[in-house]
Amino acid sequence: VLDGVRKALSRFLSGKGDYERAVKEFIRDLQKELIKADVNVKLVLELTKKIRERALKEEPPPGITRREWFVNIVYEELSKFFGGDKKPDIKPKKKPWVMLLVGLQGSGKTTTAAKLAYYYKLEGYRVGLVAADTYRPAAYDQLKQLGEQIGVPVYGEPDNKDAVEIARRGVEYFVSRGFDIVIVDTAGRHHREEDLLREMREIAENIKPDEVVLVIDAAIGQQAHDLAKKFHEATPIGSIIVTKLDGTAKGGGALSAVAVTGATIKFIGTGEKIDELEVFRPPRFVARILGIGDLEGLIEKVRRIKVEFTEKDVEEFLSGRLNMRLVYKQLVSLRKMGPLRKILQMIPGLSLKIPLEIEAGKAEEKIKKWLAIINSMTYEELDKPEIIDRRRIRRIAYGAGVKPEDVRELLKQYEMMKKLSKQLRKRRDLLEKLQLGF
Ligand code: GDP
Ligand code: MG
């Protein structure tokens, strides 16, 4: 949908003429494309007004052209709108935490309910699912089946048509058994729309959810605005999940849903499989909406590495030098930003065995172990891990309270990382460009 923006961007960046006129032209193109992508018109005007003001007022930092700076402003303003650099807060603020999923039929509610349950289960929470869609035939069976697949109990009353009652009893059932999170799946359709909205309101009044989650299909488009408004009026929306972002839809409608409800997007669905749910990252999403592609995601991440690493660290890593102190920092930042693997996959053409492969769900445990191992190394060993022999391995393992195999595994990871760091040196030019900030 927003292919035009990509073209307008490159036209803008390579253009030579009058800056102000180019800005005006680009903003007009952007408006046209956003509206075409179903973003609410008023919202588009507000956004572009802010962008224009900044563009005419701000001076770019040294080394960056005005035009590059302008694109950065566009990117920043859109990202800010979606929550900026902040990671959405997905941790339940109390226990039990009751989540009510609402949205149209077919939006992906039931699938998302199971995905969420699985996600939180892997985070260590005890999760229960409640099947409160009594409108769609076999809705209970669908959720039941998904629940079995992920080992999460499902509460349902297949013969009862009263969704409010089921929701109330289901929540009670899990809460009284000490569950941490209860996720309630609901109907997305009724004979009449008012009936559906009334049912949502009644369920909410009865179970007093801690978080009402609006599930919307990325392809919903212009309707997103009215739909979000109606649901929000029935029961205040606390967060949004955009599904089917693996398809061709860019998800521009989500922009409107965010604007209407004031809620933040917390997760996105990226496929039919149960683990295809990702924590929402505004800059990547904006890059997608703008059609800039994945490099933007990379820029964002590279910037974050810079926050964690000192200039010197990055320099060392990118120049093919590596030591255990750097690995240590990498491990610590991994905990915060997700696997390096993901970052590197975004660099086009870079395919190699990616270091620090950690089995999903075991990351925390493993990282803790590795940090303990690194803590047991001498300064000499930290700077030159190559000298670590069998005798040293045994001593380190003893000191860290782990098995020698664990130390060996970390050393193997280190070797792979070292190889990568060498390969990266060859791609340095690219990374350097990216670090400039567009
Ligand atoms: P509900 O009516 O809102 O409960 O929607 P369902 O959970 O039954 O999902 C409707 C269809 O969308 C199913 O075929 C799902 O497999 C599919 N679906 C849900 N989420 C995603 C997603 O993130 N990506 C893709 N490709 N399909 C999805
Ligand atoms: Mg359903």
GROMACS .gro file of C-alpha atoms and ligand atoms in nm:
model
  467
    1VAL     CA    1   0.000   0.000   0.000
    2LEU     CA    2   0.271   0.242   0.097
    3ASP     CA    3   0.505   0.162  -0.188
    4GLY     CA    4   0.464   0.521  -0.292
    5VAL     CA    5   0.635   0.636   0.025
    6ARG     CA    6   0.942   0.437  -0.053
    7LYS     CA    7   0.966   0.600  -0.390
    8ALA     CA    8   0.895   0.941  -0.248
    9LEU     CA    9   1.164   0.884   0.013
   10SER     CA   10   1.436   0.797  -0.231
   11ARG     CA   11   1.325   1.078  -0.458
   12PHE     CA   12   1.344   1.312  -0.164
   13LEU     CA   13   1.682   1.189  -0.046
   14SER     CA   14   1.848   1.212  -0.384
   15GLY     CA   15   1.676   1.534  -0.486
   16LYS     CA   16   1.882   1.848  -0.530
   17GLY     CA   17   1.648   2.144  -0.559
   18ASP     CA   18   1.496   2.372  -0.299
   19TYR     CA   19   1.477   2.202   0.042
   20GLU     CA   20   1.154   2.360   0.158
   21ARG     CA   21   0.977   2.278  -0.161
   22ALA     CA   22   1.101   1.921  -0.143
   23VAL     CA   23   0.972   1.893   0.214
   24LYS     CA   24   0.635   2.020   0.108
   25GLU     CA   25   0.622   1.775  -0.177
   26PHE     CA   26   0.728   1.486   0.036
   27ILE     CA   27   0.475   1.567   0.304
   28ARG     CA   28   0.205   1.575   0.044
   29ASP     CA   29   0.311   1.233  -0.083
   30LEU     CA   30   0.325   1.100   0.269
   31GLN     CA   31  -0.024   1.228   0.344
   32LYS     CA   32  -0.159   1.071   0.032
   33GLU     CA   33   0.000   0.738   0.109
   34LEU     CA   34  -0.104   0.732   0.474
   35ILE     CA   35  -0.461   0.808   0.384
   36LYS     CA   36  -0.448   0.541   0.119
   37ALA     CA   37  -0.325   0.305   0.391
   38ASP     CA   38  -0.638   0.381   0.588
   39VAL     CA   39  -0.491   0.605   0.849
   40ASN     CA   40  -0.746   0.850   0.977
   41VAL     CA   41  -0.729   1.185   0.794
   42LYS     CA   42  -0.728   1.407   1.099
   43LEU     CA   43  -0.447   1.203   1.242
   44VAL     CA   44  -0.247   1.234   0.924
   45LEU     CA   45  -0.283   1.610   0.932
   46GLU     CA   46  -0.171   1.632   1.294
   47LEU     CA   47   0.131   1.417   1.229
   48THR     CA   48   0.240   1.597   0.918
   49LYS     CA   49   0.196   1.934   1.086
   50LYS     CA   50   0.440   1.832   1.357
   51ILE     CA   51   0.679   1.695   1.100
   52ARG     CA   52   0.670   2.012   0.894
   53GLU     CA   53   0.732   2.232   1.198
   54ARG     CA   54   1.034   2.032   1.305
   55ALA     CA   55   1.166   2.011   0.952
   56LEU     CA   56   1.169   2.387   0.910
   57LYS     CA   57   1.299   2.461   1.257
   58GLU     CA   58   1.564   2.201   1.335
   59GLU     CA   59   1.922   2.193   1.220
   60PRO     CA   60   2.074   1.853   1.145
   61PRO     CA   61   2.371   1.735   1.353
   62PRO     CA   62   2.709   1.749   1.184
   63GLY     CA   63   2.766   1.486   0.918
   64ILE     CA   64   2.402   1.450   0.829
   65THR     CA   65   2.238   1.630   0.544
   66ARG     CA   66   1.919   1.826   0.592
   67ARG     CA   67   1.736   1.577   0.380
   68GLU     CA   68   1.859   1.281   0.579
   69TRP     CA   69   1.765   1.461   0.893
   70PHE     CA   70   1.419   1.523   0.762
   71VAL     CA   71   1.360   1.154   0.694
   72ASN     CA   72   1.478   1.088   1.045
   73ILE     CA   73   1.219   1.335   1.175
   74VAL     CA   74   0.943   1.157   0.986
   75TYR     CA   75   1.058   0.830   1.125
   76GLU     CA   76   1.085   0.962   1.479
   77GLU     CA   77   0.748   1.133   1.482
   78LEU     CA   78   0.573   0.823   1.358
   79SER     CA   79   0.761   0.605   1.605
   80LYS     CA   80   0.680   0.841   1.889
   81PHE     CA   81   0.318   0.812   1.806
   82PHE     CA   82   0.341   0.437   1.852
   83GLY     CA   83   0.522   0.455   2.182
   84GLY     CA   84   0.871   0.557   2.076
   85ASP     CA   85   1.166   0.355   2.187
   86LYS     CA   86   0.987   0.223   2.489
   87LYS     CA   87   0.919  -0.145   2.491
   88PRO     CA   88   0.555  -0.201   2.570
   89ASP     CA   89   0.497  -0.307   2.926
   90ILE     CA   90   0.373  -0.662   2.895
   91LYS     CA   91   0.435  -0.778   3.248
   92PRO     CA   92   0.120  -0.829   3.454
   93LYS     CA   93   0.116  -0.571   3.729
   94LYS     CA   94  -0.052  -0.800   3.978
   95LYS     CA   95  -0.166  -1.154   4.027
   96PRO     CA   96  -0.411  -1.271   3.922
   97TRP     CA   97  -0.419  -1.073   3.599
   98VAL     CA   98  -0.740  -1.104   3.398
   99MET     CA   99  -0.726  -1.026   3.026
  100LEU     CA  100  -1.038  -0.990   2.815
  101LEU     CA  101  -0.992  -1.024   2.441
  102VAL     CA  102  -1.237  -0.840   2.218
  103GLY     CA  103  -1.257  -0.791   1.842
  104LEU     CA  104  -1.440  -0.892   1.529
  105GLN     CA  105  -1.491  -1.249   1.422
  106GLY     CA  106  -1.199  -1.364   1.214
  107SER     CA  107  -0.962  -1.105   1.357
  108GLY     CA  108  -0.765  -1.381   1.525
  109LYS     CA  109  -0.889  -1.359   1.883
  110THR     CA  110  -0.897  -1.728   1.959
  111THR     CA  111  -0.559  -1.790   1.802
  112THR     CA  112  -0.417  -1.491   1.982
  113ALA     CA  113  -0.564  -1.604   2.314
  114ALA     CA  114  -0.369  -1.927   2.280
  115LYS     CA  115  -0.055  -1.748   2.160
  116LEU     CA  116  -0.068  -1.518   2.461
  117ALA     CA  117  -0.123  -1.812   2.695
  118TYR     CA  118   0.178  -1.985   2.546
  119TYR     CA  119   0.390  -1.672   2.561
  120TYR     CA  120   0.317  -1.610   2.927
  121LYS     CA  121   0.349  -1.975   3.012
  122LEU     CA  122   0.704  -1.968   2.877
  123GLU     CA  123   0.764  -1.664   3.094
  124GLY     CA  124   0.681  -1.879   3.392
  125TYR     CA  125   0.324  -1.778   3.464
  126ARG     CA  126   0.040  -2.018   3.536
  127VAL     CA  127  -0.213  -1.936   3.268
  128GLY     CA  128  -0.577  -2.038   3.217
  129LEU     CA  129  -0.799  -1.984   2.913
  130VAL     CA  130  -1.173  -1.918   2.921
  131ALA     CA  131  -1.386  -1.996   2.616
  132ALA     CA  132  -1.663  -1.737   2.627
  133ASP     CA  133  -1.758  -1.730   2.260
  134THR     CA  134  -2.102  -1.889   2.252
  135TYR     CA  135  -2.195  -1.754   1.914
  136ARG     CA  136  -1.962  -1.930   1.678
  137PRO     CA  137  -2.025  -2.304   1.663
  138ALA     CA  138  -1.730  -2.511   1.780
  139ALA     CA  139  -1.556  -2.206   1.926
  140TYR     CA  140  -1.507  -2.401   2.247
  141ASP     CA  141  -1.352  -2.698   2.063
  142GLN     CA  142  -1.113  -2.468   1.879
  143LEU     CA  143  -0.979  -2.316   2.198
  144LYS     CA  144  -0.980  -2.649   2.378
  145GLN     CA  145  -0.765  -2.798   2.107
  146LEU     CA  146  -0.521  -2.509   2.114
  147GLY     CA  147  -0.506  -2.534   2.491
  148GLU     CA  148  -0.415  -2.900   2.472
  149GLN     CA  149  -0.146  -2.824   2.220
  150ILE     CA  150   0.029  -2.586   2.457
  151GLY     CA  151  -0.060  -2.753   2.783
  152VAL     CA  152  -0.280  -2.474   2.913
  153PRO     CA  153  -0.614  -2.559   3.076
  154VAL     CA  154  -0.929  -2.427   2.911
  155TYR     CA  155  -1.250  -2.352   3.095
  156GLY     CA  156  -1.568  -2.382   2.890
  157GLU     CA  157  -1.932  -2.487   2.906
  158PRO     CA  158  -2.009  -2.617   2.557
  159ASP     CA  159  -2.381  -2.645   2.623
  160ASN     CA  160  -2.429  -2.308   2.784
  161LYS     CA  161  -2.522  -2.011   2.563
  162ASP     CA  162  -2.468  -1.748   2.831
  163ALA     CA  163  -2.125  -1.600   2.760
  164VAL     CA  164  -2.140  -1.367   3.060
  165GLU     CA  165  -2.199  -1.655   3.296
  166ILE     CA  166  -1.922  -1.865   3.144
  167ALA     CA  167  -1.677  -1.578   3.162
  168ARG     CA  168  -1.760  -1.513   3.526
  169ARG     CA  169  -1.737  -1.876   3.629
  170GLY     CA  170  -1.424  -1.935   3.421
  171VAL     CA  171  -1.240  -1.646   3.580
  172GLU     CA  172  -1.354  -1.760   3.924
  173TYR     CA  173  -1.242  -2.113   3.846
  174PHE     CA  174  -0.885  -2.013   3.768
  175VAL     CA  175  -0.853  -1.737   4.026
  176SER     CA  176  -0.967  -1.965   4.306
  177ARG     CA  177  -0.703  -2.215   4.198
  178GLY     CA  178  -0.425  -1.963   4.224
  179PHE     CA  179  -0.357  -1.903   3.854
  180ASP     CA  180  -0.149  -1.598   3.763
  181ILE     CA  181  -0.310  -1.499   3.435
  182VAL     CA  182  -0.660  -1.565   3.301
  183ILE     CA  183  -0.729  -1.497   2.934
  184VAL     CA  184  -1.091  -1.472   2.825
  185ASP     CA  185  -1.175  -1.534   2.458
  186THR     CA  186  -1.503  -1.386   2.337
  187ALA     CA  187  -1.737  -1.383   2.040
  188GLY     CA  188  -1.667  -1.149   1.753
  189ARG     CA  189  -2.008  -1.153   1.607
  190HIS     CA  190  -2.374  -1.151   1.705
  191HIS     CA  191  -2.706  -1.121   1.531
  192ARG     CA  192  -2.674  -0.752   1.575
  193GLU     CA  193  -2.372  -0.539   1.648
  194GLU     CA  194  -2.539  -0.386   1.953
  195ASP     CA  195  -2.577  -0.732   2.098
  196LEU     CA  196  -2.210  -0.801   2.064
  197LEU     CA  197  -2.107  -0.472   2.223
  198ARG     CA  198  -2.359  -0.518   2.503
  199GLU     CA  199  -2.224  -0.865   2.570
  200MET     CA  200  -1.871  -0.728   2.593
  201ARG     CA  201  -1.985  -0.461   2.834
  202GLU     CA  202  -2.165  -0.714   3.051
  203ILE     CA  203  -1.873  -0.952   3.056
  204ALA     CA  204  -1.644  -0.667   3.156
  205GLU     CA  205  -1.880  -0.558   3.433
  206ASN     CA  206  -1.889  -0.911   3.565
  207ILE     CA  207  -1.526  -1.012   3.552
  208LYS     CA  208  -1.366  -0.669   3.597
  209PRO     CA  209  -1.072  -0.740   3.367
  210ASP     CA  210  -0.734  -0.587   3.443
  211GLU     CA  211  -0.672  -0.542   3.074
  212VAL     CA  212  -0.910  -0.534   2.780
  213VAL     CA  213  -0.722  -0.629   2.466
  214LEU     CA  214  -0.851  -0.525   2.126
  215VAL     CA  215  -0.747  -0.773   1.860
  216ILE     CA  216  -0.744  -0.629   1.509
  217ASP     CA  217  -0.655  -0.774   1.175
  218ALA     CA  218  -0.378  -0.583   0.997
  219ALA     CA  219  -0.595  -0.578   0.686
  220ILE     CA  220  -0.892  -0.407   0.847
  221GLY     CA  221  -0.810  -0.071   0.698
  222GLN     CA  222  -1.031   0.233   0.724
  223GLN     CA  223  -1.289   0.059   0.942
  224ALA     CA  224  -1.035   0.033   1.222
  225HIS     CA  225  -1.121   0.380   1.339
  226ASP     CA  226  -1.494   0.325   1.394
  227LEU     CA  227  -1.450  -0.028   1.518
  228ALA     CA  228  -1.197   0.068   1.783
  229LYS     CA  229  -1.418   0.356   1.887
  230LYS     CA  230  -1.721   0.133   1.939
  231PHE     CA  231  -1.536  -0.127   2.138
  232HIS     CA  232  -1.364   0.141   2.339
  233GLU     CA  233  -1.696   0.291   2.432
  234ALA     CA  234  -1.836  -0.047   2.533
  235THR     CA  235  -1.535  -0.135   2.742
  236PRO     CA  236  -1.222   0.082   2.765
  237ILE     CA  237  -0.942  -0.072   2.561
  238GLY     CA  238  -0.617  -0.113   2.749
  239SER     CA  239  -0.399  -0.257   2.477
  240ILE     CA  240  -0.404  -0.362   2.115
  241ILE     CA  241  -0.278  -0.665   1.928
  242VAL     CA  242  -0.244  -0.644   1.551
  243THR     CA  243  -0.268  -0.983   1.383
  244LYS     CA  244  -0.171  -1.116   1.041
  245LEU     CA  245   0.121  -0.885   0.992
  246ASP     CA  246   0.286  -1.173   0.809
  247GLY     CA  247   0.055  -1.102   0.518
  248THR     CA  248   0.065  -0.820   0.270
  249ALA     CA  249  -0.133  -0.575   0.481
  250LYS     CA  250   0.083  -0.300   0.623
  251GLY     CA  251  -0.137  -0.243   0.924
  252GLY     CA  252  -0.198   0.125   0.871
  253GLY     CA  253  -0.538   0.086   1.034
  254ALA     CA  254  -0.363   0.021   1.363
  255LEU     CA  255  -0.254   0.381   1.361
  256SER     CA  256  -0.617   0.486   1.379
  257ALA     CA  257  -0.701   0.233   1.650
  258VAL     CA  258  -0.419   0.366   1.863
  259ALA     CA  259  -0.532   0.722   1.808
  260VAL     CA  260  -0.895   0.654   1.900
  261THR     CA  261  -0.834   0.444   2.210
  262GLY     CA  262  -0.512   0.594   2.339
  263ALA     CA  263  -0.406   0.235   2.399
  264THR     CA  264  -0.068   0.097   2.305
  265ILE     CA  265   0.003  -0.192   2.076
  266LYS     CA  266   0.168  -0.464   2.282
  267PHE     CA  267   0.199  -0.762   2.053
  268ILE     CA  268   0.176  -0.842   1.686
  269GLY     CA  269   0.073  -1.169   1.526
  270THR     CA  270   0.307  -1.284   1.252
  271GLY     CA  271   0.165  -1.619   1.148
  272GLU     CA  272  -0.085  -1.891   1.223
  273LYS     CA  273   0.148  -2.090   1.445
  274ILE     CA  274   0.123  -2.067   1.818
  275ASP     CA  275   0.463  -1.910   1.870
  276GLU     CA  276   0.417  -1.649   1.602
  277LEU     CA  277   0.352  -1.364   1.837
  278GLU     CA  278   0.604  -1.086   1.889
  279VAL     CA  279   0.634  -0.804   2.132
  280PHE     CA  280   0.556  -0.488   1.943
  281ARG     CA  281   0.847  -0.266   1.838
  282PRO     CA  282   0.732   0.077   1.720
  283PRO     CA  283   1.024   0.166   1.494
  284ARG     CA  284   1.003  -0.157   1.302
  285PHE     CA  285   0.634  -0.118   1.258
  286VAL     CA  286   0.676   0.236   1.134
  287ALA     CA  287   0.943   0.117   0.895
  288ARG     CA  288   0.691  -0.130   0.766
  289ILE     CA  289   0.417   0.127   0.733
  290LEU     CA  290   0.658   0.357   0.556
  291GLY     CA  291   0.774   0.070   0.343
  292ILE     CA  292   1.137   0.136   0.426
  293GLY     CA  293   1.201  -0.227   0.508
  294ASP     CA  294   1.394  -0.409   0.769
  295LEU     CA  295   1.704  -0.198   0.763
  296GLU     CA  296   1.523   0.043   0.984
  297GLY     CA  297   1.481  -0.227   1.242
  298LEU     CA  298   1.850  -0.275   1.221
  299ILE     CA  299   1.927   0.092   1.268
  300GLU     CA  300   1.714   0.094   1.574
  301LYS     CA  301   1.893  -0.205   1.719
  302VAL     CA  302   2.235  -0.084   1.629
  303ARG     CA  303   2.152   0.232   1.814
  304ARG     CA  304   2.056   0.034   2.116
  305ILE     CA  305   2.375  -0.164   2.110
  306LYS     CA  306   2.551   0.168   2.119
  307VAL     CA  307   2.371   0.253   2.435
  308GLU     CA  308   2.485  -0.066   2.598
  309PHE     CA  309   2.834  -0.070   2.452
  310THR     CA  310   3.080   0.211   2.467
  311GLU     CA  311   3.212   0.350   2.142
  312LYS     CA  312   3.529   0.157   2.205
  313ASP     CA  313   3.342  -0.169   2.251
  314VAL     CA  314   3.162  -0.132   1.922
  315GLU     CA  315   3.488  -0.041   1.761
  316GLU     CA  316   3.646  -0.356   1.898
  317PHE     CA  317   3.362  -0.578   1.798
  318LEU     CA  318   3.341  -0.441   1.447
  319SER     CA  319   3.711  -0.457   1.391
  320GLY     CA  320   3.727  -0.828   1.452
  321ARG     CA  321   3.877  -0.806   1.798
  322LEU     CA  322   3.683  -0.973   2.068
  323ASN     CA  323   3.731  -1.068   2.426
  324MET     CA  324   3.527  -1.206   2.712
  325ARG     CA  325   3.452  -0.868   2.861
  326LEU     CA  326   3.269  -0.782   2.542
  327VAL     CA  327   3.088  -1.112   2.549
  328TYR     CA  328   2.986  -1.033   2.902
  329LYS     CA  329   2.835  -0.701   2.800
  330GLN     CA  330   2.671  -0.868   2.506
  331LEU     CA  331   2.511  -1.123   2.734
  332VAL     CA  332   2.385  -0.857   2.968
  333SER     CA  333   2.237  -0.655   2.684
  334LEU     CA  334   2.095  -0.969   2.526
  335ARG     CA  335   1.875  -1.001   2.825
  336LYS     CA  336   1.735  -0.663   2.744
  337MET     CA  337   1.702  -0.658   2.371
  338GLY     CA  338   1.669  -1.007   2.235
  339PRO     CA  339   1.912  -1.225   2.050
  340LEU     CA  340   2.191  -1.083   1.843
  341ARG     CA  341   2.084  -1.343   1.591
  342LYS     CA  342   1.771  -1.139   1.515
  343ILE     CA  343   1.972  -0.826   1.460
  344LEU     CA  344   2.211  -0.995   1.228
  345GLN     CA  345   1.943  -1.162   1.026
  346MET     CA  346   1.834  -0.819   0.925
  347ILE     CA  347   2.160  -0.745   0.752
  348PRO     CA  348   2.096  -0.845   0.393
  349GLY     CA  349   2.331  -1.104   0.257
  350LEU     CA  350   2.483  -1.191   0.588
  351SER     CA  351   2.430  -1.559   0.635
  352LEU     CA  352   2.646  -1.757   0.864
  353LYS     CA  353   2.615  -1.962   1.173
  354ILE     CA  354   2.485  -1.716   1.421
  355PRO     CA  355   2.638  -1.711   1.764
  356LEU     CA  356   2.469  -1.734   2.097
  357GLU     CA  357   2.196  -1.963   1.984
  358ILE     CA  358   1.995  -2.019   2.293
  359GLU     CA  359   1.703  -2.253   2.310
  360ALA     CA  360   1.381  -2.061   2.361
  361GLY     CA  361   1.274  -2.053   2.722
  362LYS     CA  362   1.618  -2.149   2.849
  363ALA     CA  363   1.785  -1.818   2.774
  364GLU     CA  364   1.763  -1.674   3.121
  365GLU     CA  365   1.908  -1.982   3.285
  366LYS     CA  366   2.187  -2.013   3.033
  367ILE     CA  367   2.284  -1.649   3.042
  368LYS     CA  368   2.304  -1.662   3.420
  369LYS     CA  369   2.536  -1.959   3.399
  370TRP     CA  370   2.758  -1.793   3.141
  371LEU     CA  371   2.778  -1.474   3.340
  372ALA     CA  372   2.890  -1.677   3.641
  373ILE     CA  373   3.154  -1.848   3.430
  374ILE     CA  374   3.289  -1.520   3.298
  375ASN     CA  375   3.296  -1.389   3.653
  376SER     CA  376   3.530  -1.672   3.747
  377MET     CA  377   3.786  -1.587   3.483
  378THR     CA  378   4.108  -1.404   3.549
  379TYR     CA  379   4.181  -1.074   3.375
  380GLU     CA  380   4.421  -1.251   3.149
  381GLU     CA  381   4.159  -1.506   3.052
  382LEU     CA  382   3.903  -1.236   2.988
  383ASP     CA  383   4.127  -1.057   2.744
  384LYS     CA  384   4.265  -1.368   2.581
  385PRO     CA  385   4.021  -1.656   2.611
  386GLU     CA  386   4.242  -1.848   2.371
  387ILE     CA  387   4.470  -1.937   2.660
  388ILE     CA  388   4.200  -2.126   2.845
  389ASP     CA  389   4.305  -2.490   2.849
  390ARG     CA  390   4.167  -2.797   3.021
  391ARG     CA  391   4.319  -2.717   3.353
  392ARG     CA  392   4.180  -2.365   3.345
  393ILE     CA  393   3.841  -2.491   3.234
  394ARG     CA  394   3.825  -2.712   3.539
  395ARG     CA  395   3.924  -2.429   3.771
  396ILE     CA  396   3.672  -2.188   3.616
  397ALA     CA  397   3.392  -2.444   3.630
  398TYR     CA  398   3.467  -2.510   3.994
  399GLY     CA  399   3.467  -2.140   4.073
  400ALA     CA  400   3.141  -2.075   3.891
  401GLY     CA  401   2.968  -2.380   4.032
  402VAL     CA  402   2.900  -2.527   3.687
  403LYS     CA  403   3.017  -2.827   3.487
  404PRO     CA  404   3.327  -2.811   3.264
  405GLU     CA  405   3.095  -2.877   2.968
  406ASP     CA  406   2.926  -2.549   3.041
  407VAL     CA  407   3.255  -2.365   3.020
  408ARG     CA  408   3.342  -2.544   2.700
  409GLU     CA  409   3.007  -2.452   2.552
  410LEU     CA  410   3.061  -2.087   2.629
  411LEU     CA  411   3.407  -2.102   2.473
  412LYS     CA  412   3.256  -2.252   2.162
  413GLN     CA  413   3.002  -1.972   2.145
  414TYR     CA  414   3.288  -1.732   2.188
  415GLU     CA  415   3.468  -1.882   1.891
  416MET     CA  416   3.159  -1.841   1.675
  417MET     CA  417   3.115  -1.486   1.786
  418LYS     CA  418   3.474  -1.416   1.704
  419LYS     CA  419   3.425  -1.548   1.355
  420LEU     CA  420   3.123  -1.329   1.315
  421SER     CA  421   3.307  -1.028   1.441
  422LYS     CA  422   3.566  -1.090   1.173
  423GLN     CA  423   3.303  -1.119   0.905
  424LEU     CA  424   3.142  -0.803   1.027
  425ARG     CA  425   3.464  -0.619   0.974
  426LYS     CA  426   3.420  -0.681   0.605
  427ARG     CA  427   3.074  -0.534   0.618
  428ARG     CA  428   3.182  -0.244   0.822
  429ASP     CA  429   3.105   0.014   0.562
  430LEU     CA  430   2.742  -0.087   0.571
  431LEU     CA  431   2.718  -0.080   0.946
  432GLU     CA  432   2.890   0.252   0.966
  433LYS     CA  433   2.637   0.399   0.732
  434LEU     CA  434   2.356   0.261   0.938
  435GLN     CA  435   2.496   0.399   1.257
  436LEU     CA  436   2.491   0.747   1.118
  437GLY     CA  437   2.121   0.741   1.185
  438PHE     CA  438   1.973   0.716   0.841
  439GDP     P1  439  -1.142  -1.516   1.584
  439GDP     O1  440  -1.266  -1.537   1.506
  439GDP     O2  441  -1.119  -1.372   1.612
  439GDP     O3  442  -1.135  -1.600   1.707
  439GDP     O4  443  -1.022  -1.560   1.489
  439GDP     P2  444  -0.940  -1.696   1.486
  439GDP     O5  445  -0.845  -1.700   1.599
  439GDP     O6  446  -1.032  -1.811   1.471
  439GDP     O7  447  -0.853  -1.674   1.355
  439GDP     C1  448  -0.910  -1.660   1.226
  439GDP     C2  449  -0.808  -1.705   1.122
  439GDP     O8  450  -0.697  -1.618   1.122
  439GDP     C3  451  -0.753  -1.843   1.150
  439GDP     O9  452  -0.743  -1.912   1.029
  439GDP     C4  453  -0.616  -1.816   1.209
  439GDP    O10  454  -0.527  -1.921   1.184
  439GDP     C5  455  -0.577  -1.692   1.134
  439GDP     N1  456  -0.479  -1.609   1.207
  439GDP     C6  457  -0.484  -1.559   1.333
  439GDP     N2  458  -0.376  -1.486   1.362
  439GDP     C7  459  -0.297  -1.488   1.253
  439GDP     C8  460  -0.171  -1.428   1.218
  439GDP    O11  461  -0.105  -1.356   1.295
  439GDP     N3  462  -0.123  -1.455   1.093
  439GDP     C9  463  -0.192  -1.534   1.005
  439GDP     N4  464  -0.139  -1.555   0.885
  439GDP     N5  465  -0.310  -1.588   1.033
  439GDP    C10  466  -0.363  -1.567   1.154
  440MG      MG  467  -1.278  -1.708   1.802
   0.00000   0.00000   0.00000
